[in-house]
Coordinates of C-alpha atoms in Angstrom, one line a residue:
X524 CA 40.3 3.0 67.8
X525 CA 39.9 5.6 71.0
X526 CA 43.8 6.5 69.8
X527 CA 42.5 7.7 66.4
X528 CA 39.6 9.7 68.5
X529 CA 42.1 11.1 70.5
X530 CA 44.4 11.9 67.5
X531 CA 41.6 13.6 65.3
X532 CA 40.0 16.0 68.4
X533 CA 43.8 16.5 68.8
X534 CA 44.1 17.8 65.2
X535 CA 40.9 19.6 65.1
X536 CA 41.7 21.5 68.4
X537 CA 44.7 22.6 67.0
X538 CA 43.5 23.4 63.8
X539 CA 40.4 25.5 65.2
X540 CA 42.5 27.0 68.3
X541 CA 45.0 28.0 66.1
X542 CA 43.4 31.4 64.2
X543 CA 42.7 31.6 68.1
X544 CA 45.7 31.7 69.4
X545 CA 47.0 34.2 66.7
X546 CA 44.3 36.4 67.4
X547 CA 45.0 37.5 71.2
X548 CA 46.5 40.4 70.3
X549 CA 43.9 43.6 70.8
X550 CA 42.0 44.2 67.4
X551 CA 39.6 47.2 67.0
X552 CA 37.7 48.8 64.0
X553 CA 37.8 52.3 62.1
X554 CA 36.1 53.8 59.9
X555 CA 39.1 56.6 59.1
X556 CA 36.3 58.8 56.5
X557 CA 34.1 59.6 59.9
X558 CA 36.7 60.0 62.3
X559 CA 38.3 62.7 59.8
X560 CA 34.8 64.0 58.8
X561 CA 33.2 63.7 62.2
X562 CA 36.2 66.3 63.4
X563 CA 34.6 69.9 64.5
X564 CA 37.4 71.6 62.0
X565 CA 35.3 69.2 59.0
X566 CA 32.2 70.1 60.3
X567 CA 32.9 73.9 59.8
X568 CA 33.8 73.1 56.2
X569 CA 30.9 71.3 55.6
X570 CA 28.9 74.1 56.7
X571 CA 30.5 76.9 55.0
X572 CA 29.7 75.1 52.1
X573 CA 26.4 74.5 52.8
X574 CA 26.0 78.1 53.1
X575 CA 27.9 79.2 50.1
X576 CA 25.5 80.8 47.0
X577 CA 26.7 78.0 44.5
X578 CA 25.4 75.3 46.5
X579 CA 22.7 76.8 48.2
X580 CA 21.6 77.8 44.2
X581 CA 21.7 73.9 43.4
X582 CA 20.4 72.3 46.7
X583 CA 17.3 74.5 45.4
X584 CA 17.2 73.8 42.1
X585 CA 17.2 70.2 43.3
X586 CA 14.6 70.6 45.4
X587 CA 12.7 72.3 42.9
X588 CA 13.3 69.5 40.7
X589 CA 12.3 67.3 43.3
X590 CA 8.7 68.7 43.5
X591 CA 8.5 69.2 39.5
X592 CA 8.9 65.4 38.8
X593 CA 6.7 64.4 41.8
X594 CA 3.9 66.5 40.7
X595 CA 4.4 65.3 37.0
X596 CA 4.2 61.7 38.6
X597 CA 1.1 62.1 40.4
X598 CA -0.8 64.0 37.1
X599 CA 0.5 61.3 34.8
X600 CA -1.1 58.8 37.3
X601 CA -4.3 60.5 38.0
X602 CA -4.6 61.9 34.0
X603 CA -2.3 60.1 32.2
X604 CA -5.5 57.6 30.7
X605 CA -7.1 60.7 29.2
X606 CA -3.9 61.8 27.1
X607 CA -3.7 61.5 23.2
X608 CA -1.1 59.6 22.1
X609 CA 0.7 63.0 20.9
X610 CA 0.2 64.1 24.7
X611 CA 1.8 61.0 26.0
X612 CA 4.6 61.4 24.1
X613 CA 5.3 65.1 24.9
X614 CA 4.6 64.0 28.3
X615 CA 7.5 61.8 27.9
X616 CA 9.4 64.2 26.6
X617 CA 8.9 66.5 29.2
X618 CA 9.8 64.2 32.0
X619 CA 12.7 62.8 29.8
X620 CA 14.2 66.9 30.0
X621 CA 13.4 67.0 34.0
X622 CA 14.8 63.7 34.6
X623 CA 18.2 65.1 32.8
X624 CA 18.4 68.0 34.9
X625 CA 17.9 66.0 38.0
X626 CA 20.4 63.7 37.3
X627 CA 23.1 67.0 36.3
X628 CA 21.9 68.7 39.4
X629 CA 22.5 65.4 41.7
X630 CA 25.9 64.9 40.4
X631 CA 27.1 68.4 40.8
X632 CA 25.5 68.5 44.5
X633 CA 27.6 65.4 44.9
X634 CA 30.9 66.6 43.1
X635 CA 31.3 69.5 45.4
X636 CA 30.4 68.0 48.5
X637 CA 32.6 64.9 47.3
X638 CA 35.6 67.8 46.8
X639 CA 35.7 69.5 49.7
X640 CA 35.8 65.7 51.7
X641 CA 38.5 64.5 49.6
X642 CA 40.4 68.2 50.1
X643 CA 40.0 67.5 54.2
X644 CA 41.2 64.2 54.1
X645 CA 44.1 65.3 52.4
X646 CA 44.5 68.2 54.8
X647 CA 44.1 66.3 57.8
X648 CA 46.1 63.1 56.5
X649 CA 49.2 63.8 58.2
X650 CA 47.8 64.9 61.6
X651 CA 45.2 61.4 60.9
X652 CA 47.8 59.4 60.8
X653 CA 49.6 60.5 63.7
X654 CA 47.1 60.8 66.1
X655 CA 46.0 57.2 64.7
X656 CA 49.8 56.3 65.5
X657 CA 49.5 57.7 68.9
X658 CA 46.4 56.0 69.2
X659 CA 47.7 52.6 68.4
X660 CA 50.5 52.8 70.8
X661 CA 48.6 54.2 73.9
X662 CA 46.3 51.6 73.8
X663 CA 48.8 48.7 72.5
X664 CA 46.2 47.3 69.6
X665 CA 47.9 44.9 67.5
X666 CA 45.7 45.2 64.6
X667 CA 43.6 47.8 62.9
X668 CA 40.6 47.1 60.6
X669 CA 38.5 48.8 58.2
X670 CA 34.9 49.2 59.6
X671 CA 33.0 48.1 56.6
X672 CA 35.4 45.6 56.3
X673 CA 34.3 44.0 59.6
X674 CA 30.7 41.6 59.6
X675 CA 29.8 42.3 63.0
X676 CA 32.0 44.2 66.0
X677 CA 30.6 45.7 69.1
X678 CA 31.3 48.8 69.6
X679 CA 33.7 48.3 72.3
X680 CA 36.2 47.5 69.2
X681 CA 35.3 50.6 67.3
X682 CA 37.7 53.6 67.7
X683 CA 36.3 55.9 65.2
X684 CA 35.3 58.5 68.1
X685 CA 38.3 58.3 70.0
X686 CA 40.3 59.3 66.9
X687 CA 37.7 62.0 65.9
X688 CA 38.7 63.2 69.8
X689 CA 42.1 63.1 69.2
X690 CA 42.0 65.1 65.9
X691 CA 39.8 67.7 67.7
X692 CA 42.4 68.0 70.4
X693 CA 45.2 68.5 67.8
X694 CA 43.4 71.5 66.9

């Protein structure tokens, strides 16, 4: 009977210790989207096209929009019992039109912030990649995982500034 004991904590040390044992090579976390984005040379873009007329036009319409629908809110809320039902329904109508134009103004905001991230990432992909290559080898990690990939890491694992560094440096 103590044989089998021995046999079975046997076995389970050996299947437990063995994801273990293949593990003790160094593994860190990236999140490759900041490190590029977090870069001084992205930062600039980013800016220039917060500042540009186009966006600057829809960042206020949004705004705008913004206030429009909360106000509309709070009156429906405040005098919305008092409408006729012809009232309610141009009410509706009303906040039906401003609703669409938010939605249009969110996902053009979005488009052209989304566009000028994907054209950096595809700018900086080939100096990424080597720095990240330069990165791996200087600091001899085995094993490179995506950030939101990961449940839990302390940031002692996470080389998404040390890559940002890097990129800046490349500059």
């Amino acid at each position: 009977m103590m044989a089998k004991v021995k046999h079975f904590a046997l076995a389970i040390t050996l299947i437990l210790g063995a994801p273990l044992a293949l593990a003790e090579g160094k593994v860190v976390i990236l999140d490759l989207q900041a490190a590029v984005l977090s870069t001084d040379a992205a930062q600039t873009r980013l800016e220039t096209l917060e500042k540009d007329e186009d966006y600057a036009a829809l960042r206020t319409r949004y705004q705008s929009l913004t206030s429009d629908l909360q106000a509309f809110q709070e009156d429906a809320q405040k005098n919305g019992m008092t409408w006729s039902d012809e009232q309610k329904q141009q009410k509706q109508e009303e906040m039906r039109g401003m609703r669409e134009q938010y939605e249009r103004t969110v996902q053009a905001l979005q488009g052209e912030r989304q566009q000028v991230m994907q054209a950096i990432m595809q700018e900086m992909g080939g100096r990424t990649q080597e720095a990240l290559a330069q990165l791996i080898e200087a600091e001899k990690i085995d094993l490179v995982l995506n950030s939101q990939s990961a449940f839990h890491a302390s940031e002692d694992y996470d080389i998404t500034a040390k890559l940002t560094e890097m990129l800046n440096k490349s500059n």
